[in-house]
Coordinates of C-alpha atoms and ligand atoms in Angstrom, one line a residue:
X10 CA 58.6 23.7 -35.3
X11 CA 62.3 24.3 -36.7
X12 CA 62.0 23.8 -39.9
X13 CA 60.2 27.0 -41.3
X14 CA 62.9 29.7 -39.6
X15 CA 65.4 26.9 -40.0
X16 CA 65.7 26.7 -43.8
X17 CA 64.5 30.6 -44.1
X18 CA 68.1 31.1 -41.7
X19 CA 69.5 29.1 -44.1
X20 CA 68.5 31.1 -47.0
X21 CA 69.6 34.1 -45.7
X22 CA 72.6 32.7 -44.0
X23 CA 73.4 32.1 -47.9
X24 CA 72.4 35.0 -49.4
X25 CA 73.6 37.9 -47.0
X26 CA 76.4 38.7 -45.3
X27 CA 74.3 40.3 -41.9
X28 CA 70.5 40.0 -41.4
X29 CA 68.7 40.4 -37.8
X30 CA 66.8 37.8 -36.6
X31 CA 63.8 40.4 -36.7
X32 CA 63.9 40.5 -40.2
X33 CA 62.4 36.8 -40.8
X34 CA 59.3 38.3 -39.4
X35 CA 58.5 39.6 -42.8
X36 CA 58.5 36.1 -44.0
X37 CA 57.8 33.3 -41.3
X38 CA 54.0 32.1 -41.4
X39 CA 53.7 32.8 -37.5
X40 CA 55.3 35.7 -35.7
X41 CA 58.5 34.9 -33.4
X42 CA 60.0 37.0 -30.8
X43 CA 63.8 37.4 -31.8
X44 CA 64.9 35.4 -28.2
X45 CA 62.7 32.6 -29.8
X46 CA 64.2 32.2 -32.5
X47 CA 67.7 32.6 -31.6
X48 CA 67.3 29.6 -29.1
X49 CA 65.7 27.4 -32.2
X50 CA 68.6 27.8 -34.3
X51 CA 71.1 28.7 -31.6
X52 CA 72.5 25.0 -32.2
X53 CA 72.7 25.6 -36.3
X54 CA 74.6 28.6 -36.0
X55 CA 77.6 26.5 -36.3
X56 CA 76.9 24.5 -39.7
X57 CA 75.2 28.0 -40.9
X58 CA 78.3 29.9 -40.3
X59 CA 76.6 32.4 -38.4
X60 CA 77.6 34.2 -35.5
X61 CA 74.2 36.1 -34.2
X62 CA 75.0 38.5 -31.4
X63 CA 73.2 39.6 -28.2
X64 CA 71.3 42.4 -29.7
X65 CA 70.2 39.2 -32.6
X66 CA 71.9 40.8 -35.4
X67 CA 73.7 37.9 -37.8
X68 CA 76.3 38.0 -39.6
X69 CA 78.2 35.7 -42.1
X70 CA 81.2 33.9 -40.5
X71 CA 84.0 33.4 -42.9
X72 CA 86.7 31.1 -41.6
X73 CA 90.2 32.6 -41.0
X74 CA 92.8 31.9 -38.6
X75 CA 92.8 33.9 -35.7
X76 CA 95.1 37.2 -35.7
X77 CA 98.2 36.9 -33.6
X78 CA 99.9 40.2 -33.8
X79 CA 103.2 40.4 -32.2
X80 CA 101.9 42.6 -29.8
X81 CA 98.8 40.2 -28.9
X82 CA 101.2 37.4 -28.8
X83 CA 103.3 39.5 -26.0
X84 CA 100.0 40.3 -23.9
X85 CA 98.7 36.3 -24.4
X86 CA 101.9 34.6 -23.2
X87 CA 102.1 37.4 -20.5
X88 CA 99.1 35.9 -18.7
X89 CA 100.7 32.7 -19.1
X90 CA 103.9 33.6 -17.3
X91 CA 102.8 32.4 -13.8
X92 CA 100.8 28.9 -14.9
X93 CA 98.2 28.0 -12.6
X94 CA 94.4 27.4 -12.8
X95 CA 92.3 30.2 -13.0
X96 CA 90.4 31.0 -10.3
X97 CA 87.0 30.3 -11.5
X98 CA 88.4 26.3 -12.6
X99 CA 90.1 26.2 -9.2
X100 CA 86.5 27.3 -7.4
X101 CA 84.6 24.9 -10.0
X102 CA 86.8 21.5 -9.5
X103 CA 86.7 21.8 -5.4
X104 CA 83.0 22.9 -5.3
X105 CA 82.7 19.2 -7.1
X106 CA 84.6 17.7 -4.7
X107 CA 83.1 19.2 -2.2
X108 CA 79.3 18.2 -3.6
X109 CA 80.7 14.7 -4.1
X110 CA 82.4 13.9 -0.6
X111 CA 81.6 16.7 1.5
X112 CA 82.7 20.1 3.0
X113 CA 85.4 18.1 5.0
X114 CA 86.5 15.7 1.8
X115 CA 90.4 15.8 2.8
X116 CA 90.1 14.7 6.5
X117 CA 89.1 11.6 8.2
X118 CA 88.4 8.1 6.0
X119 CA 86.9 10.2 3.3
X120 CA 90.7 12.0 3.0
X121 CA 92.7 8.6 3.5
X122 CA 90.5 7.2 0.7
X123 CA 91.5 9.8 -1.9
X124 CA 94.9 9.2 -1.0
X125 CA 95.4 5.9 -1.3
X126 CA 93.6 6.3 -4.7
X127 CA 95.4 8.4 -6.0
X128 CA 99.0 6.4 -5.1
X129 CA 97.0 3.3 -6.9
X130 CA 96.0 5.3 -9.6
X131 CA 99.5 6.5 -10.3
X132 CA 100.8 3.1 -10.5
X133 CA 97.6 1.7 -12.4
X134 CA 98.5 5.0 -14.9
X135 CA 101.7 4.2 -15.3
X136 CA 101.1 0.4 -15.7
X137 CA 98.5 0.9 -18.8
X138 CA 95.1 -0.3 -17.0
X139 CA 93.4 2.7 -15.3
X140 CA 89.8 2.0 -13.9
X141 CA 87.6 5.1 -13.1
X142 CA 85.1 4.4 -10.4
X143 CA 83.6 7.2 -8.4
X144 CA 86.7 7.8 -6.2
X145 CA 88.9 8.2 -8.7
X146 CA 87.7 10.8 -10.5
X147 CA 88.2 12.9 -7.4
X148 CA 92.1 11.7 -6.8
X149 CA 92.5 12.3 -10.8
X150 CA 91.2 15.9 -10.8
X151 CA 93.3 16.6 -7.5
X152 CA 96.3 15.2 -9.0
X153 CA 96.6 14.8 -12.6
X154 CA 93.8 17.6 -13.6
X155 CA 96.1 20.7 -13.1
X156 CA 98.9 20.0 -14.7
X157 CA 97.1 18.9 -17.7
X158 CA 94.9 21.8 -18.0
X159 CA 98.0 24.1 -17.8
X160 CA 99.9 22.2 -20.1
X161 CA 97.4 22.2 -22.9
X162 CA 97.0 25.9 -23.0
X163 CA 100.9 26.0 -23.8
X164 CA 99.8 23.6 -26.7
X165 CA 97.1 26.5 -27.6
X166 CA 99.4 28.8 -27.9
X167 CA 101.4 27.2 -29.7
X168 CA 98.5 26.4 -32.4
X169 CA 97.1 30.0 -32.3
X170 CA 100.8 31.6 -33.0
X171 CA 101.0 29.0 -36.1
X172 CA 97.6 30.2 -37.3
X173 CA 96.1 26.5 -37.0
X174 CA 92.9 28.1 -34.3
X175 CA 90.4 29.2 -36.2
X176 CA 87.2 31.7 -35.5
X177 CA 85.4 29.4 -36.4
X178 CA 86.7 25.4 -34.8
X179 CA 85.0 22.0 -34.7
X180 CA 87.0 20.6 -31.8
X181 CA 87.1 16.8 -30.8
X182 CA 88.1 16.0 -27.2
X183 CA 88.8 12.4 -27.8
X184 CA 89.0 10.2 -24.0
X185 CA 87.9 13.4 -22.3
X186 CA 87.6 12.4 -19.0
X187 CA 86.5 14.8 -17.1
X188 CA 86.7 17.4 -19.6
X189 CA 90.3 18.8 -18.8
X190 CA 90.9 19.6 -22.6
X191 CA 87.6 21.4 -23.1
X192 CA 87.6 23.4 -20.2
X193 CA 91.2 24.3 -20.7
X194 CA 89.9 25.3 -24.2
X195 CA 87.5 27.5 -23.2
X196 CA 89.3 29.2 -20.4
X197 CA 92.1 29.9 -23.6
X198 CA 90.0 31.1 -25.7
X199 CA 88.0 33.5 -22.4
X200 CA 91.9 34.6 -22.0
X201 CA 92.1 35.8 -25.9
X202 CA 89.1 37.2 -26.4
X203 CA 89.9 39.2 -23.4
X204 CA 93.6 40.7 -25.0
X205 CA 91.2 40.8 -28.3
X206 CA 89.1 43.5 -26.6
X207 CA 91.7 44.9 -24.9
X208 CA 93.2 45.8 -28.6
X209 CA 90.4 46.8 -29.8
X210 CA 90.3 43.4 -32.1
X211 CA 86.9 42.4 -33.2
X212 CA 86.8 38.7 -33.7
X213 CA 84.0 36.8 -33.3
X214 CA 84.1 32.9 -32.7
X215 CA 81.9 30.0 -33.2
X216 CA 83.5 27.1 -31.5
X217 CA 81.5 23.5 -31.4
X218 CA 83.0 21.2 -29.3
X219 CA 82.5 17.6 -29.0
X220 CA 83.8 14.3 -27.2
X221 CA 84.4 10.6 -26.8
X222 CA 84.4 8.6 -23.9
X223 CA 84.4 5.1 -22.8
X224 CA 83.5 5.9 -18.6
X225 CA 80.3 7.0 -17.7
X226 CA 81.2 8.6 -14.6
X227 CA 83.9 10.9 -16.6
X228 CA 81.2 11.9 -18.5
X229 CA 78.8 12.4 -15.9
X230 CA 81.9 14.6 -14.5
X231 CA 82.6 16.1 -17.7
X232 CA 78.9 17.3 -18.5
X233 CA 78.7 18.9 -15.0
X234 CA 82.2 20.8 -14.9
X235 CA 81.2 22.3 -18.8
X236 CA 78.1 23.1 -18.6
X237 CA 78.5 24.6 -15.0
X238 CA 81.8 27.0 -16.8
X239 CA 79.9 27.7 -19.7
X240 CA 77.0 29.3 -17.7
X241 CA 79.8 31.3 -16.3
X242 CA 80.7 32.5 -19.7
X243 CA 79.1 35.7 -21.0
X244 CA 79.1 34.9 -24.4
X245 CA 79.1 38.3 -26.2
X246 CA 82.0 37.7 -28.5
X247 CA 81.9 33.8 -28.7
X248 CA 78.9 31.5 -29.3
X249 CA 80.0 27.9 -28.0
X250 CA 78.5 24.8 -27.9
X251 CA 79.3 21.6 -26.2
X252 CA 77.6 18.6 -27.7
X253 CA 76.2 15.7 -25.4
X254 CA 79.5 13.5 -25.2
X255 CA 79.3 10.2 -27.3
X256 CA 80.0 7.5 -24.5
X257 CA 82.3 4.8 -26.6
X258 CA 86.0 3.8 -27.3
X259 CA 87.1 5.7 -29.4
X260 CA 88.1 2.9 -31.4
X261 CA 84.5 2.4 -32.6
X262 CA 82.9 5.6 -32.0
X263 CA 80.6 7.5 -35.3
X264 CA 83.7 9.1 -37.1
X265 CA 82.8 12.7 -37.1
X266 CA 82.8 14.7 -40.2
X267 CA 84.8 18.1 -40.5
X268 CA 86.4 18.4 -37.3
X269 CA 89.4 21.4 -37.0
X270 CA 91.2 20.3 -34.2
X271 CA 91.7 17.1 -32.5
X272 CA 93.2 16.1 -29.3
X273 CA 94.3 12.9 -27.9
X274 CA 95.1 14.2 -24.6
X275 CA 96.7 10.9 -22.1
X276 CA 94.5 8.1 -24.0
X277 CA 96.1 6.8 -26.1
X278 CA 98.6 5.2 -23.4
X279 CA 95.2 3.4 -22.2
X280 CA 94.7 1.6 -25.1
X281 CA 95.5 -2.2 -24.8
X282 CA 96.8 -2.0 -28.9
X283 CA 100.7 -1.5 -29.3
X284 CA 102.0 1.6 -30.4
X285 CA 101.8 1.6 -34.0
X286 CA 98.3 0.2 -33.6
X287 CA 96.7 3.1 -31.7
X288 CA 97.5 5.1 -34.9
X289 CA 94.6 3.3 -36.8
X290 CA 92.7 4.6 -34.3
X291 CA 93.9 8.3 -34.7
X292 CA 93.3 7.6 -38.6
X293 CA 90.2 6.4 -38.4
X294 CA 88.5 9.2 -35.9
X295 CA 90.3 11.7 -38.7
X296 CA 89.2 10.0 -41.5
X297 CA 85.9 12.3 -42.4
X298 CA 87.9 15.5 -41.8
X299 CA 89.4 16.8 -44.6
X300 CA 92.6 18.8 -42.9
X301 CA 92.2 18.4 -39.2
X302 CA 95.3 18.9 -36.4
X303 CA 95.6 16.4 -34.5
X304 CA 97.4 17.2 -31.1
X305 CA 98.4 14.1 -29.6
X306 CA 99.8 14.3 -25.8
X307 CA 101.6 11.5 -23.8
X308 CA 103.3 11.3 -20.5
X309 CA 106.9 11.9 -20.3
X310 CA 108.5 8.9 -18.6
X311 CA 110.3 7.1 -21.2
X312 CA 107.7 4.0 -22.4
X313 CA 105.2 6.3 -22.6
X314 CA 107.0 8.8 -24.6
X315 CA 108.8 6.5 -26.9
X316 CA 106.0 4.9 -27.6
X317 CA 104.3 8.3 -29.2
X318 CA 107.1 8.1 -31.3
X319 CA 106.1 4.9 -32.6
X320 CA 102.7 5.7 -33.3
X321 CA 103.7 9.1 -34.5
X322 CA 105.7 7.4 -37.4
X323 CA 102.9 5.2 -38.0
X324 CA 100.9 8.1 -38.9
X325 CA 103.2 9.6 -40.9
X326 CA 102.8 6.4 -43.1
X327 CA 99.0 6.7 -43.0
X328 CA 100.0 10.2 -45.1
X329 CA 100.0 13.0 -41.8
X330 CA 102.9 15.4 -41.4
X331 CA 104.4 16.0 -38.3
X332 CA 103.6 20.0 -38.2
X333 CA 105.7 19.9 -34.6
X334 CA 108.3 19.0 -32.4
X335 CA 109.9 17.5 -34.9
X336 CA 111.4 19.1 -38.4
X337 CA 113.0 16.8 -40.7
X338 CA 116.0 18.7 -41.6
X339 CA 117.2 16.4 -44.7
X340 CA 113.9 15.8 -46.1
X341 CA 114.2 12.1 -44.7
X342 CA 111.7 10.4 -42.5
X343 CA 112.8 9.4 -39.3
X344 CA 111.7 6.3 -38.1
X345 CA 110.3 7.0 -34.8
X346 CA 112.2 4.5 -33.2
X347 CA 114.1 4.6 -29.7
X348 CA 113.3 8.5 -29.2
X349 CA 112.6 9.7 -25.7
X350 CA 111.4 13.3 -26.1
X351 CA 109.4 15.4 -24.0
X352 CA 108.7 19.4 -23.2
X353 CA 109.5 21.4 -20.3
X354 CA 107.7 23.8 -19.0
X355 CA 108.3 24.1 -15.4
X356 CA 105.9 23.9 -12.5
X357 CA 102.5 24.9 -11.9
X358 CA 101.2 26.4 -8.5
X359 CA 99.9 24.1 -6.8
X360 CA 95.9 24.9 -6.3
X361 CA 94.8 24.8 -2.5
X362 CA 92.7 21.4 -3.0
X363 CA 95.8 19.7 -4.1
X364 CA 97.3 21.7 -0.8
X365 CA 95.0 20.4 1.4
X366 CA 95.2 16.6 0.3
X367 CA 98.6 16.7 0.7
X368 CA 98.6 18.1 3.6
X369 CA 100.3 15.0 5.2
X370 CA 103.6 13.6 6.5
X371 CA 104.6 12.2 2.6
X372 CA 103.1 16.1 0.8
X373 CA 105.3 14.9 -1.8
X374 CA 103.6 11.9 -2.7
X375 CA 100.3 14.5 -3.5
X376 CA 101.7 17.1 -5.1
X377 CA 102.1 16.9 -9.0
X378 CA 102.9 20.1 -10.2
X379 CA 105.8 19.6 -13.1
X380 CA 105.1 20.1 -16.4
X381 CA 106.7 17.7 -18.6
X382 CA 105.2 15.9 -21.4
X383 CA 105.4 14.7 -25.2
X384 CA 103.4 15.7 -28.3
X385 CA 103.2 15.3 -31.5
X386 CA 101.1 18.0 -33.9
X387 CA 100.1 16.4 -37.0
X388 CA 98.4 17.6 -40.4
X389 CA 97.2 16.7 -43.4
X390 CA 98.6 19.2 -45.7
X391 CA 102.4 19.0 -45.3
X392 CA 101.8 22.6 -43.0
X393 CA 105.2 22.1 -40.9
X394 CA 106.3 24.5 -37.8
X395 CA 109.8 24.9 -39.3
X396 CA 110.4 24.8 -43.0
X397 CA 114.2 24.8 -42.8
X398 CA 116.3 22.4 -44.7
X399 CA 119.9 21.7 -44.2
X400 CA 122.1 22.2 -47.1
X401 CA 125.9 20.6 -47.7
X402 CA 128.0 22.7 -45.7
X403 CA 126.1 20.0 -42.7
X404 CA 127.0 16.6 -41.6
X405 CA 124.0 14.2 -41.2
X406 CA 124.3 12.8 -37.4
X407 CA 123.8 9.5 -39.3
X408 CA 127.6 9.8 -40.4
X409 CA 128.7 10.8 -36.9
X410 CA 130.5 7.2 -36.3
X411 CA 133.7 8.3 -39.0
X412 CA 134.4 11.9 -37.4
X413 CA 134.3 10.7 -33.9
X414 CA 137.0 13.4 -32.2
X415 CA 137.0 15.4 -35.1
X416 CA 134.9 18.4 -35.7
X417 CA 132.1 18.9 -37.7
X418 CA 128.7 21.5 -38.7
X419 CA 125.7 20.4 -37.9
X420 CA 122.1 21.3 -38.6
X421 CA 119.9 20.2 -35.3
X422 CA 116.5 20.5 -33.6
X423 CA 116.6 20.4 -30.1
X424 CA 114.5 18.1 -28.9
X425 CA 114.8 18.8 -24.7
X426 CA 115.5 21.0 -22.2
X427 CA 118.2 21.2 -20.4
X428 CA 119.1 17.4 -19.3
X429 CA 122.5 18.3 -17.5
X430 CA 123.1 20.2 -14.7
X431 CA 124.2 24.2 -13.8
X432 CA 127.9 23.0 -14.9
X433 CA 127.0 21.4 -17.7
X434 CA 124.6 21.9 -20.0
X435 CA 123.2 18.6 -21.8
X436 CA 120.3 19.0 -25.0
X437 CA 119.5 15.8 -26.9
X438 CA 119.3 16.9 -30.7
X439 CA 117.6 15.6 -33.5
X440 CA 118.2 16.1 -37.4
X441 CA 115.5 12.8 -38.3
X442 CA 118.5 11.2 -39.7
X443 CA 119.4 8.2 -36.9
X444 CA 118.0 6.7 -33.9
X445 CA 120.8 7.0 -32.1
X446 CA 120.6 9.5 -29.0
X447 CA 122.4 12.6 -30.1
X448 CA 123.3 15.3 -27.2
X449 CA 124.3 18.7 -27.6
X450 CA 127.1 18.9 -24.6
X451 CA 127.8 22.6 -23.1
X452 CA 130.5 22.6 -20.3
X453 CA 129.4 26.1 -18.2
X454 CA 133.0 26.9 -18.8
X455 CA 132.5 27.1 -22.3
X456 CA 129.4 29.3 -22.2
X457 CA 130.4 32.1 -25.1
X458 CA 128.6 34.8 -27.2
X459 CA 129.7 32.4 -29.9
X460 CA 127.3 29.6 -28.5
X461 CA 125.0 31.1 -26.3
X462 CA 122.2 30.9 -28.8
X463 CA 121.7 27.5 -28.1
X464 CA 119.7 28.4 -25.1
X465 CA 117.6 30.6 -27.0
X466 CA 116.4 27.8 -29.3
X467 CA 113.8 26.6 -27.2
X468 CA 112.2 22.7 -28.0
X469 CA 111.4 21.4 -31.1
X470 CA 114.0 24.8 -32.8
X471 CA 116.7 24.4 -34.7
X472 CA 119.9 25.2 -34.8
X473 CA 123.2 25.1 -36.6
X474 CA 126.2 24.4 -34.8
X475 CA 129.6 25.6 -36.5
X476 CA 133.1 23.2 -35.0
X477 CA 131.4 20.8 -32.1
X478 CA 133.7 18.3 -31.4
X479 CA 132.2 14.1 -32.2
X480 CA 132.6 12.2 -28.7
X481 CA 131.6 8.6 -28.5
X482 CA 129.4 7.5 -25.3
X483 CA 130.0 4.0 -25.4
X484 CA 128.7 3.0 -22.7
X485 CA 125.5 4.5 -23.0
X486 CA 125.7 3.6 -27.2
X487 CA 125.0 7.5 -27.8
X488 CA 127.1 10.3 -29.2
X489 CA 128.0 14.0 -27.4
X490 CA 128.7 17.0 -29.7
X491 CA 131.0 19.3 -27.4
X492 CA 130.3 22.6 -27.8
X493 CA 133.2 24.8 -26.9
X494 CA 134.1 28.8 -26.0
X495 CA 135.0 29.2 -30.4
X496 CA 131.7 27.0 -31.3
X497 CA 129.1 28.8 -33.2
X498 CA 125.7 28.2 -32.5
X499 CA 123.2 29.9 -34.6
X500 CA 119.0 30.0 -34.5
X501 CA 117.9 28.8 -37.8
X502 CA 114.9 27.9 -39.2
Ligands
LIG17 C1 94.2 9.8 -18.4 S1 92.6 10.2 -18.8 C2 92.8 11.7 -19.8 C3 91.7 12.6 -19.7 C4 91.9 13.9 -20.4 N1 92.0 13.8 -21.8 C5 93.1 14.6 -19.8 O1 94.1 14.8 -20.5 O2 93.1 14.9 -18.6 C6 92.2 9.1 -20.0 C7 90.7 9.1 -20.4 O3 90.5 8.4 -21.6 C8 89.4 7.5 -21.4 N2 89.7 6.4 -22.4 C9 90.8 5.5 -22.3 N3 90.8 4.7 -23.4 C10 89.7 5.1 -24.1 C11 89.2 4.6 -25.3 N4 89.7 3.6 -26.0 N5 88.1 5.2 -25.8 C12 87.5 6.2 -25.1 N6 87.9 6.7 -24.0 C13 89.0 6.1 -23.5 C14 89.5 7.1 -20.0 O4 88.2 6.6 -19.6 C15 89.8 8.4 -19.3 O5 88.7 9.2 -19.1

């Protein structure tokens, strides 16, 4: 039934650069109405590069990052100021709940049951084992859902500024649960099509988005919460399709072939292999794409987040680059070991199902709002966030231990937010040259136009500090770099 208009699309799909779907009338051995045949080849559009509009007109799709003018950049990030869900997730997640336990879900046995599964499930989480019956799907999209959704579209816009988002994406949403990455994706890309149109831009987008996943019930979950957004969508400017999730580990699942970007979102913790392990894994499920980004995204807390690190460097021995956090300022490899890094980016509002949940004697206990994680980007090509590369006039924190009370320069990312307090100001920094924890110490007191710049730095930029005085922390086997009123800080890189 397809395969007349399909290989005649693809003929044309080769040969011109628009057609309308009308136009294979004149060659098709049985007439089709245009709405016909753009739901027979709707799911080729993709791997013809095609984008074919409402009024069926086709045109050729040729893959370019997607623009990210200064003043689009403002508008974007502007509707990102205030972090929340959108309204339409926030309706869409309780409506589940609600179909799933009832109108009165957060009172009675039904609420007590959700609570103590989500206290279990926070300790199973942070333990390593997590088990997803029914239940818990509810407690993990009341607790754990929000933050992550938010989080990731920081991670888009940090992808789309460095031109790595593409018109047209293959997207893998590896351990998808129930579908926070993907949904977080589309309500991103709803958001810049929006300042697009606003601008007058005309960009048209093919995204095709698949998954892994090793629960059934996720995917149940994840199928419904898509499928129900997407029908939300009015897809004028952006064909998308979601293929039928592939339920496996990811460990064995079909390697897929071409895939643009790919995110690890909170799995790979789950996996019983040790950290450098899991990076086989990531390997592998990149393995037949030819210059994917991988986005990998762990907790926080300090196992979790030092054990990215790990697997991080094992990637980078597999032949990936770390595009961001991390910028390796002499050229040298760091060796991923004993670093505890994570981003900051403040809290979300709490939506009202997470509210009403915690509406209880312990709220506290219910409420996970804070947005604090570590990632890792990762490419193929060498493509870094920051090419800068320090140059003599620098000392390598790796010599530290003979200028100890002296002063030195020093060429540094910062790798945290602030980790003091309002007096003083505390920024662990990196240059890839030693494992041993490096801070960046700012008594308020010594707050200067000389130095000031290194709160404009922001995580994962670098900066070179002119005279900061070496301090020893033996007890905590670190080093502090004092920054004082006549230290110059500058933004580099
Ligand atoms: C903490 S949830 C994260 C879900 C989603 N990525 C997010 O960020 O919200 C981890 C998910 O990964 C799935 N998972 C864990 N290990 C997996 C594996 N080896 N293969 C496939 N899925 C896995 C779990 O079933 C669960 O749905």
């Amino acid at each position: 039934m397809t395969t007349e208009p399909l290989s005649l699309a693809k003929y044309l799909a080769s040969s011109r650069s628009e057609f309308a779907l009308s136009e294979m009338n004149q060659y098709l051995s049985r007439r089709c109405e245009e709405k016909e045949l753009y739901e027979l080849l709707k799911s080729h559009f993709y791997d013809l590069d095609l984008f074919c509009d409402a009024g069926y007109k086709c045109t050729k799709l040729v893959k370019h990052a997607l623009p990210a003018d200064e003043a689009v950049v403002r508008e974007l990030e502007a509707l990102f100021k205030n972090p929340q869900l959108p309204a339409r997730v926030e309706k869409l997640i309780n409506s589940y709940i609600e179909r799933s336990c009832g109108k009165d879900w957060h009172t009675g046995e039904t609420g007590l049951l959700i609570r103590e599964n989500i206290v279990k499930q926070k300790e199973e989480y942070w333990g390593g084992k997590p088990q997803y019956p029914k239940i818990r799907i509810i407690s993990y999209l009341l607790y754990h859902f929000p933050v992550y959704f938010c989080q990731f579209q920081y991670m888009l816009l940090e992808l789309w500024r460095g031109g790595l988002l593409t018109n047209k994406m293959s997207i893998l949403d590896a351990g998808a649960g129930p579908g926070t990455i993907t949904l977080s994706t589309l309500d991103f890309i709803r958001k810049l099509q929006d300042v697009y149109s606003k601008n007058k831009i005309d960009v048209k987008l093919n995204i095709r988005i698949d998954s892994i996943e090793r629960a059934s019930e996720n995917i149940d979950c994840y199928k419904e919460l898509t499928s129900l957004y997407l029908s939300g969508l009015k897809q004028e400017d952006t064909i998308v399709t979601i293929n039928e999730p592939v339920r496996s580990p990811i460990e064995s699942a079909p390697v897929l072939p071409n895939v643009d970007l790919m995110v690890f979102s909170n799995v790979l913790a789950e996996m019983g292999a040790p950290p450098s392990q899991r990076a086989a894994v990531v390997e592998r499920a990149a393995s037949g794409s030819e210059n994917p980004t991988v986005v990998i995204i762990e907790p926080a807390d300090l196992d979790n987040s030092k054990a990215l690190r790990v697997t991080q460097h094992a990637l980078v021995k597999y032949g990936f680059t770390v595009y961001s956090p991390c910028s390796f300022i002499w050229g040298l490899e760091c060796s991923g070991e004993n670093c505890w890094s994570f981003q900051e980016l403040g809290n979300i509002r709490a939506p009202d199902f997470m509210e009403r949940i915690a509406n209880t004697g312990e709220f506290y206990r219910y409420i996970n709002t804070d947005m604090k994680f570590s990632f890792v980007i990762l490419r193929k090509d060498g493509l870094v966030k920051h090419k800068y590369l320090a140059k003599g006039k620098f000392m390598r924190l790796s010599n530290l231990k003979k200028h100890i009370e002296k002063r030195v320069n020093i060429a540094v990312s910062v790798m945290s937010g602030n980790l003091g307090d309002e007096k003083t100001f505390v920024y662990k920094i990196c240059d890839g040259t030693t494992s041993i924890p490096c801070y960046a110490v700012l008594p308020a007191y010594h707050i200067s136009d000389n130095n000031s710049m290194l709160f404009e730095a922001g995580y994962g930029g670098i900066v070179e500090i002119y005279g900061t005085l070496v301090r020893e922390n033996k007890a905590l086997s670190s080093y502090n770099l004092l920054i004082m009123r006549n230290t110059m800080v500058s933004v580099a890189g």
